[in-house]
mmCIF file of C-alpha atoms in Angstrom:
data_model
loop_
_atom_site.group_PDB
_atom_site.id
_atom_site.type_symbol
_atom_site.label_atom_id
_atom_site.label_comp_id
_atom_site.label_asym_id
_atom_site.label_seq_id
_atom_site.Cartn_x
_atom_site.Cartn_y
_atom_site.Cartn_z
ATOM 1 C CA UNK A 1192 2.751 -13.891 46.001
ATOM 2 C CA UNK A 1193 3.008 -16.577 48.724
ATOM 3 C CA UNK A 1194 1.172 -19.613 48.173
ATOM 4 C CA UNK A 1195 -1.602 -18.764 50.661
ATOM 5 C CA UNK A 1196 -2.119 -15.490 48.654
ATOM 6 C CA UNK A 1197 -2.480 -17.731 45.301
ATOM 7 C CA UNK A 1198 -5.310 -19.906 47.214
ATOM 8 C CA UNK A 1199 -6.930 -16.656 49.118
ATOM 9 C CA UNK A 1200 -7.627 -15.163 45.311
ATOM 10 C CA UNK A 1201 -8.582 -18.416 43.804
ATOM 11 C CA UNK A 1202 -11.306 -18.958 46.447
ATOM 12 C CA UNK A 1203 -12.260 -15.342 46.163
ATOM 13 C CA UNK A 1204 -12.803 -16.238 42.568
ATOM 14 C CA UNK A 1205 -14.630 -18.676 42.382
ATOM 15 C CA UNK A 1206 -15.328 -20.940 46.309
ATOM 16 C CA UNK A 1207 -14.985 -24.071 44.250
ATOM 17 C CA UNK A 1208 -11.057 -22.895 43.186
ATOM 18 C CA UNK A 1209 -10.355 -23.002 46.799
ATOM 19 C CA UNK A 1210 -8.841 -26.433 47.294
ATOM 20 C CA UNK A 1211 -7.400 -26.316 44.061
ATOM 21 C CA UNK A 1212 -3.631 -27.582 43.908
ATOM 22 C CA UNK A 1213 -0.831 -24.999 43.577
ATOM 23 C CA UNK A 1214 2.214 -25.535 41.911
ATOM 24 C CA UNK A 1215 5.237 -23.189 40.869
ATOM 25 C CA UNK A 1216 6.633 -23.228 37.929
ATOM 26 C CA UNK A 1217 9.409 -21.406 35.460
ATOM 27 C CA UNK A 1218 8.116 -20.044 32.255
ATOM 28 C CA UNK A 1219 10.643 -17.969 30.040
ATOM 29 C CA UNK A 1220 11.471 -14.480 30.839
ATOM 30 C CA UNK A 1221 11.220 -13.164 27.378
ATOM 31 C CA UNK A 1222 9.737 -13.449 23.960
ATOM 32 C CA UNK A 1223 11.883 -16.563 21.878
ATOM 33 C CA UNK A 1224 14.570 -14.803 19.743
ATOM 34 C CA UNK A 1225 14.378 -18.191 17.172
ATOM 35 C CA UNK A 1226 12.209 -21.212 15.740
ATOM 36 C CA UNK A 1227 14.721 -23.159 18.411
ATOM 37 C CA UNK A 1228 13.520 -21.154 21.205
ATOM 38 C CA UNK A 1229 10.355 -21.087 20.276
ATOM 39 C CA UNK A 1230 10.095 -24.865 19.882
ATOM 40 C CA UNK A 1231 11.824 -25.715 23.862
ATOM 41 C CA UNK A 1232 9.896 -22.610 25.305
ATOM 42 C CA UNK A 1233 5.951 -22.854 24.018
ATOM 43 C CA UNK A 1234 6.143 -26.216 26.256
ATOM 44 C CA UNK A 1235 6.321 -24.270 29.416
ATOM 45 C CA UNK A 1236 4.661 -21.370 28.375
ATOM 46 C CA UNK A 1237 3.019 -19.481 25.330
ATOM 47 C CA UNK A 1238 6.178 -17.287 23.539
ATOM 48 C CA UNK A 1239 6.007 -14.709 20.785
ATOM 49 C CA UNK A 1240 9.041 -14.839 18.232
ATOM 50 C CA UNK A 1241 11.002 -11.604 18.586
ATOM 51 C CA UNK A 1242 13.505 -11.469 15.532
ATOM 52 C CA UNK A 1243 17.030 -9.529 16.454
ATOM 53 C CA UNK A 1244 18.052 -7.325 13.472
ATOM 54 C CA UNK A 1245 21.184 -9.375 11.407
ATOM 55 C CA UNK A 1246 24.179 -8.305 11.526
ATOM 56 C CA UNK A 1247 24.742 -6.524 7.816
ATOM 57 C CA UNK A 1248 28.887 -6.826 8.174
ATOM 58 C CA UNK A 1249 28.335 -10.796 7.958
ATOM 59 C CA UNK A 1250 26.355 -11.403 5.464
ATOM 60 C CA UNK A 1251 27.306 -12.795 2.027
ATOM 61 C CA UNK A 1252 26.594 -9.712 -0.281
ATOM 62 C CA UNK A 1253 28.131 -8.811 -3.229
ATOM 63 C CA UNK A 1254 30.748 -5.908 -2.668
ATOM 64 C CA UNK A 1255 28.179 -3.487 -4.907
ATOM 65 C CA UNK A 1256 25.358 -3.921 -2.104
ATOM 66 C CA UNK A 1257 27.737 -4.114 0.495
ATOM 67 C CA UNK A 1258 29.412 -0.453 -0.432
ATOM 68 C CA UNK A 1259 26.092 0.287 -1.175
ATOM 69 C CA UNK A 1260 25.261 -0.586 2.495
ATOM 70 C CA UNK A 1261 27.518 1.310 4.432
ATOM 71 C CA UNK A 1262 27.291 4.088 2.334
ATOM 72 C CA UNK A 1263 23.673 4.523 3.238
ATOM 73 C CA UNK A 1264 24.446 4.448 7.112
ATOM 74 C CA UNK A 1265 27.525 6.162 7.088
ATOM 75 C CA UNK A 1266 25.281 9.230 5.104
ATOM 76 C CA UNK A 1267 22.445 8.951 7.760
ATOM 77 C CA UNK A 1268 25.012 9.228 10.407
ATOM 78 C CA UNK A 1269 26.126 12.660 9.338
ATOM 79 C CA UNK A 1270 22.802 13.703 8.557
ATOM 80 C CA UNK A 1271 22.003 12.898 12.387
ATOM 81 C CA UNK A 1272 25.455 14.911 13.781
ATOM 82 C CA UNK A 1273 24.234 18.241 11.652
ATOM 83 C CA UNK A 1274 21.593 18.222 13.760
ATOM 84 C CA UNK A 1275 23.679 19.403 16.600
ATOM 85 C CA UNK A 1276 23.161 22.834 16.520
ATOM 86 C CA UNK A 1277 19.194 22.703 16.281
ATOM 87 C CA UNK A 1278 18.679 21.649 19.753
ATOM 88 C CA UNK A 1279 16.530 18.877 18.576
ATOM 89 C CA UNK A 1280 17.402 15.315 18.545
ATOM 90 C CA UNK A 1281 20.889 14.007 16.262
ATOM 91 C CA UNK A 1282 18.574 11.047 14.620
ATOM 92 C CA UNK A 1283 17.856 11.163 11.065
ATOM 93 C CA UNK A 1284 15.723 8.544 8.382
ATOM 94 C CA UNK A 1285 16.585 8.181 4.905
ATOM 95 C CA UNK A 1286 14.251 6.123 2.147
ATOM 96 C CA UNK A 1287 16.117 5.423 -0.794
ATOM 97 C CA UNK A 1288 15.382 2.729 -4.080
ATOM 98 C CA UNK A 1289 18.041 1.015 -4.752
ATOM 99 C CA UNK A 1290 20.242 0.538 -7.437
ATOM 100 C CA UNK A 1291 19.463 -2.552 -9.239
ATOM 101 C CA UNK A 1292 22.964 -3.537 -8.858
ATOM 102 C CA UNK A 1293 22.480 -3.320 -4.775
ATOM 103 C CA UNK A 1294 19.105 -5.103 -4.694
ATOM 104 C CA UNK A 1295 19.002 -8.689 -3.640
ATOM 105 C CA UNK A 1296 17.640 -10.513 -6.348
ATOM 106 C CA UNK A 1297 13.698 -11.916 -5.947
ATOM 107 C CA UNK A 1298 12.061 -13.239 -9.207
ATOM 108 C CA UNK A 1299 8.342 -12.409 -6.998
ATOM 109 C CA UNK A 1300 9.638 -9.069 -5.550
ATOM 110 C CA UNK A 1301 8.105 -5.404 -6.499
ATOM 111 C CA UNK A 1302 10.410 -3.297 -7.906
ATOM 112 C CA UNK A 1303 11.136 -0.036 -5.803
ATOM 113 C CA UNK A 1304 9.667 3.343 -7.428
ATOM 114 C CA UNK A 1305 13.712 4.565 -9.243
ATOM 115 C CA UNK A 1306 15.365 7.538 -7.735
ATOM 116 C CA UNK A 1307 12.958 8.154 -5.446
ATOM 117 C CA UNK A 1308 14.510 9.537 -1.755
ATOM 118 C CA UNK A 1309 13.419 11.447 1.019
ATOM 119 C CA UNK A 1310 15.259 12.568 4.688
ATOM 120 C CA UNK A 1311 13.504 13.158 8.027
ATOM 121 C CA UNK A 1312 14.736 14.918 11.107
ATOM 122 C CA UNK A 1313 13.134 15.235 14.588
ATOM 123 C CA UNK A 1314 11.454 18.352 15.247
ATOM 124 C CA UNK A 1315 9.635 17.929 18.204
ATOM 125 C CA UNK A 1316 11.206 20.639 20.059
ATOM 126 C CA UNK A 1317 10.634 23.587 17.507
ATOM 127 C CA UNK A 1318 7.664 22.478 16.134
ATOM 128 C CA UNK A 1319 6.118 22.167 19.412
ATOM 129 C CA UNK A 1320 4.034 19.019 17.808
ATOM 130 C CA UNK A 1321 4.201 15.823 19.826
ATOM 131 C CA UNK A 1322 4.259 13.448 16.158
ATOM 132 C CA UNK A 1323 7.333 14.886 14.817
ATOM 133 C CA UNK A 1324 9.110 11.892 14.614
ATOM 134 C CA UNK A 1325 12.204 11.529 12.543
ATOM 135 C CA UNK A 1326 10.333 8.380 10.586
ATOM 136 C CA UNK A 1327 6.939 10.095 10.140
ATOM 137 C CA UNK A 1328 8.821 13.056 8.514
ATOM 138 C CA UNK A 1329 10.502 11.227 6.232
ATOM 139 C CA UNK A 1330 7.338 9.095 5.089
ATOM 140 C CA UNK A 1331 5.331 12.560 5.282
ATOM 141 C CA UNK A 1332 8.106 13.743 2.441
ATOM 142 C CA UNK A 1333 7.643 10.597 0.464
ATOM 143 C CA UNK A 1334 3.944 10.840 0.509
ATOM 144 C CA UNK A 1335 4.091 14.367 -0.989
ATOM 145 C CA UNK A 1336 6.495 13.237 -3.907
ATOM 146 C CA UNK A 1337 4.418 10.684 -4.297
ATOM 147 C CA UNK A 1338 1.951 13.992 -5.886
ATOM 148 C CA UNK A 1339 4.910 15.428 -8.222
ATOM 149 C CA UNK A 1340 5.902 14.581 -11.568
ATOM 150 C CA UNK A 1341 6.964 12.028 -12.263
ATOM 151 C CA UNK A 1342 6.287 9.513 -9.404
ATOM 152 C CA UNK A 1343 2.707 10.466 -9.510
ATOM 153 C CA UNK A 1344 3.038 9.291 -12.949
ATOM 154 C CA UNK A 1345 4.003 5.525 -11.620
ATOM 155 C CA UNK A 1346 1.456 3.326 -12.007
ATOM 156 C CA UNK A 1347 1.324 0.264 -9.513
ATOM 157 C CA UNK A 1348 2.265 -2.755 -11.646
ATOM 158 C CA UNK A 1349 0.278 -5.083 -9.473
ATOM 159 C CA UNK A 1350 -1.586 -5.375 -5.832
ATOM 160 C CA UNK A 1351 0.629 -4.400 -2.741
ATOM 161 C CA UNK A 1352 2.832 -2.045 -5.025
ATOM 162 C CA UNK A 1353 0.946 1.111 -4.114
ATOM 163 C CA UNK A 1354 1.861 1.769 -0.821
ATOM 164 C CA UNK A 1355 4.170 4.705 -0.038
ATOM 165 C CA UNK A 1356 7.313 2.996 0.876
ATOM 166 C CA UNK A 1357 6.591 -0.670 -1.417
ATOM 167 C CA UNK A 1358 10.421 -2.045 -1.944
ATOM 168 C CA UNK A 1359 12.297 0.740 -0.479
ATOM 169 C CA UNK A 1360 15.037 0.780 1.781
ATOM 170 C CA UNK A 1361 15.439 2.933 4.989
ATOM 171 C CA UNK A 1362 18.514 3.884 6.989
ATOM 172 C CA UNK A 1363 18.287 4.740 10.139
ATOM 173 C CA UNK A 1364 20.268 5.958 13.588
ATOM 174 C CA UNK A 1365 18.039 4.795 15.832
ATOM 175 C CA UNK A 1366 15.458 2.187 16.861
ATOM 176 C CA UNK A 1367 12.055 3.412 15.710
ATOM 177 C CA UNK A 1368 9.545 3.709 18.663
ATOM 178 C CA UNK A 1369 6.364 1.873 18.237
ATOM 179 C CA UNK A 1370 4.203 4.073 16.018
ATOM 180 C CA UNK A 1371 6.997 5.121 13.594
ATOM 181 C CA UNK A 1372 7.386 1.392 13.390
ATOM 182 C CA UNK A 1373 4.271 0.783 12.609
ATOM 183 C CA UNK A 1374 3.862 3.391 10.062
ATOM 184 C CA UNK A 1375 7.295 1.798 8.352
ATOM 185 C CA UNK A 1376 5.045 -1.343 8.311
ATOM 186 C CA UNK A 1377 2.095 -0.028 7.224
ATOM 187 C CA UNK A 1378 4.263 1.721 4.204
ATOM 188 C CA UNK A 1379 5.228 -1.353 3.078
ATOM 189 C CA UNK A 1380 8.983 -0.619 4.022
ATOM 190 C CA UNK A 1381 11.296 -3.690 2.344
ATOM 191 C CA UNK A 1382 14.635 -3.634 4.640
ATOM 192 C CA UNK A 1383 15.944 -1.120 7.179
ATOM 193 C CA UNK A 1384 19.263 -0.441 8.389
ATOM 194 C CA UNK A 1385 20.031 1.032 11.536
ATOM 195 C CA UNK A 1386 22.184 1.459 14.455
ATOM 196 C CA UNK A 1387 21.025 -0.894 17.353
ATOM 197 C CA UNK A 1388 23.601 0.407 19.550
ATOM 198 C CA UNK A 1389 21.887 4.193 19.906
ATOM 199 C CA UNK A 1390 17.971 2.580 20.751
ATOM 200 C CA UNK A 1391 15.732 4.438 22.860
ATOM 201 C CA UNK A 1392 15.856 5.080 26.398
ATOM 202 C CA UNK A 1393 12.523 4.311 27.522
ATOM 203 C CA UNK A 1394 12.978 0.632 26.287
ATOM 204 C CA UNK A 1395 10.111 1.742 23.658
ATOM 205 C CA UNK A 1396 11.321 0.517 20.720
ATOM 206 C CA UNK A 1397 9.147 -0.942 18.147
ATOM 207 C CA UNK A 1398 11.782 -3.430 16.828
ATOM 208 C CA UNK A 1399 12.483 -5.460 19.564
ATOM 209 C CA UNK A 1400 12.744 -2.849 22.670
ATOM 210 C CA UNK A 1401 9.627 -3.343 23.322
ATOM 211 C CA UNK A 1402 7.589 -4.906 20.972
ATOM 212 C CA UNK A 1403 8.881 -6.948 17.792
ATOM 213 C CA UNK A 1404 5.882 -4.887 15.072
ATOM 214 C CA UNK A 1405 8.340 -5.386 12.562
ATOM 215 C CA UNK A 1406 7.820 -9.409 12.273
ATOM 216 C CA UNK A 1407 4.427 -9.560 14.227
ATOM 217 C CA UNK A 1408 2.843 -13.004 12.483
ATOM 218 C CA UNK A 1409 -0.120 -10.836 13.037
ATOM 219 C CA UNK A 1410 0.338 -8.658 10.766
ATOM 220 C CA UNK A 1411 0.268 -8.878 6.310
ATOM 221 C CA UNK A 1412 3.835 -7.277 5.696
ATOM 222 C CA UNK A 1413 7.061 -8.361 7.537
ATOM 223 C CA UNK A 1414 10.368 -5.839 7.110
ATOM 224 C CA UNK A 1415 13.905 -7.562 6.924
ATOM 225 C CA UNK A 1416 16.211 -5.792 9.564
ATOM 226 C CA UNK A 1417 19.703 -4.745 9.536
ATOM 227 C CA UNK A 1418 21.745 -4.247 12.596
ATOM 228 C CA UNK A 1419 25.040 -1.593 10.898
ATOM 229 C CA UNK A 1420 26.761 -0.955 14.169
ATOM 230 C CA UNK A 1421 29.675 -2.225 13.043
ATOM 231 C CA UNK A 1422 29.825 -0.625 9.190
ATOM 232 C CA UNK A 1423 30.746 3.001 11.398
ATOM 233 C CA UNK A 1424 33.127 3.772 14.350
ATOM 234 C CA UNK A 1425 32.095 2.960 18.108
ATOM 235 C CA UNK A 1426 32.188 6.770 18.917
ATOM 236 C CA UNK A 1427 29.671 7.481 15.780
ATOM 237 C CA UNK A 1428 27.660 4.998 17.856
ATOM 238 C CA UNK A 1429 28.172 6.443 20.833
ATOM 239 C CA UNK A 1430 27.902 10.054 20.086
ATOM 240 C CA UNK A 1431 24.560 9.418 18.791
ATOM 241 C CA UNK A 1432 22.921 7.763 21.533
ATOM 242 C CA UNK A 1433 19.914 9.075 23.535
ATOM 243 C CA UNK A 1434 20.275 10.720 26.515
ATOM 244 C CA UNK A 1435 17.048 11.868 27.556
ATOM 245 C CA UNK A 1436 13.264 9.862 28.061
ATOM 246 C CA UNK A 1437 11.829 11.056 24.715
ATOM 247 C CA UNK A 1438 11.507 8.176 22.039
ATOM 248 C CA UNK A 1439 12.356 8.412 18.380
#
């Protein structure tokens, strides 16, 4: 808007706005990816903090967790490619405890439900339903174990340990869009791991694509995020990227 457009409104608003003084001004183009950022960019305008996933292959884990790691996206990955021949989507989830020996150690940290697992596909296309999300079929699955012997037998050991997904990890292909996001939140998902390189192609995601839910200040539970592109090959990557305008 020119200037005169700016002033034309103002007055429209409100006559006495009409000789008010106009002045242009940068403010950032994006959310603050840091404390930094934040810090330099709230002085021009108010920023959100949108955390970027770390990158698992530099951090200092013990060899266990780190096999442990790439084991778990290197599994989802293959999951994903048998989905070829469906016609649906190659994305795939998998929730998973893990093994003490893989677990980064937290004196205050709930203790994931042992041996508990669960997979979920996309199924949008044959089931016709408009919620079969690759996430919210692989929470759905937890939620029924959840009524079998024995985790039904699990009592919670304290407040916040009841939720469906309390200290589990998830691997996962693809950037979850918003709801499946949320619902990962919501579940009290600990860590996720996941390809950043395959995303969605609306720009939808709920990790950053979009909207950061995942570390929202806003919200009571916070999930620690794992970019794994480079635990698999570039054409794993690439073969499982999204093609079409339908979120995962």
């Amino acid at each position: 808007m020119s200037e005169e457009d700016v002033r034309s409104d103002l007055k429209a608003y409100d006559l006495a706005l009409g000789d008010i003084q106009v002045t242009e001004r940068a403010v950032p183009a994006r959310a603050a990816h840091s404390m930094k950022e934040v810090e330099i960019l709230k002085s021009l305008w108010p920023v959100a903090l949108r955390q970027r996933p770390v990158l698992a292959a530099d951090l200092p884990w013990s060899a266990t967790r780190k096999a442990w790691v790439k084991n778990g996206i290197i599994e989802v990955v293959k999951l994903a490619k048998g989905q070829k021949t469906t016609g649906e989507h190659c994305a795939a989830v998998f929730a998973t405890s893990a093994p003490e020996t893989a677990q980064l150690h937290d004196p205050d940290a709930i203790p994931p439900t042992p041996d508990i697992r669960a997979v979920g596909f996309d199924t949008r296309r044959l089931a016709g339903h408009p919620l079969r999300h690759a996430t919210i079929s692989c929470v759905t699955e937890i939620a029924n174990l959840r009524t079998m012997s024995p985790f039904a037998d699990v009592a919670a050991t304290r407040n916040g340990a009841g939720y469906l997904l309390t200290s589990l990890s998830v691997f996962m292909t693809h950037e979850p869009c918003v709801m499946c996001a949320m619902a990962l939140v919501h579940s009290r998902v600990k860590e996720i791991f996941y390809l950043t390189g395959t995303g969605c192609s609306s720009n939808g995601g709920g990790f950053g694509g979009s909207y950061p839910v995942h570390s929202h200040p806003g919200l009571n539970h916070q999930i620690d995020l794992f970019d794994c592109s480079e635990l698999v090959s570039p054409n794993d990557v690439k073969e499982l990227m999204i093609t079409d305008t339908i979120d995962i």
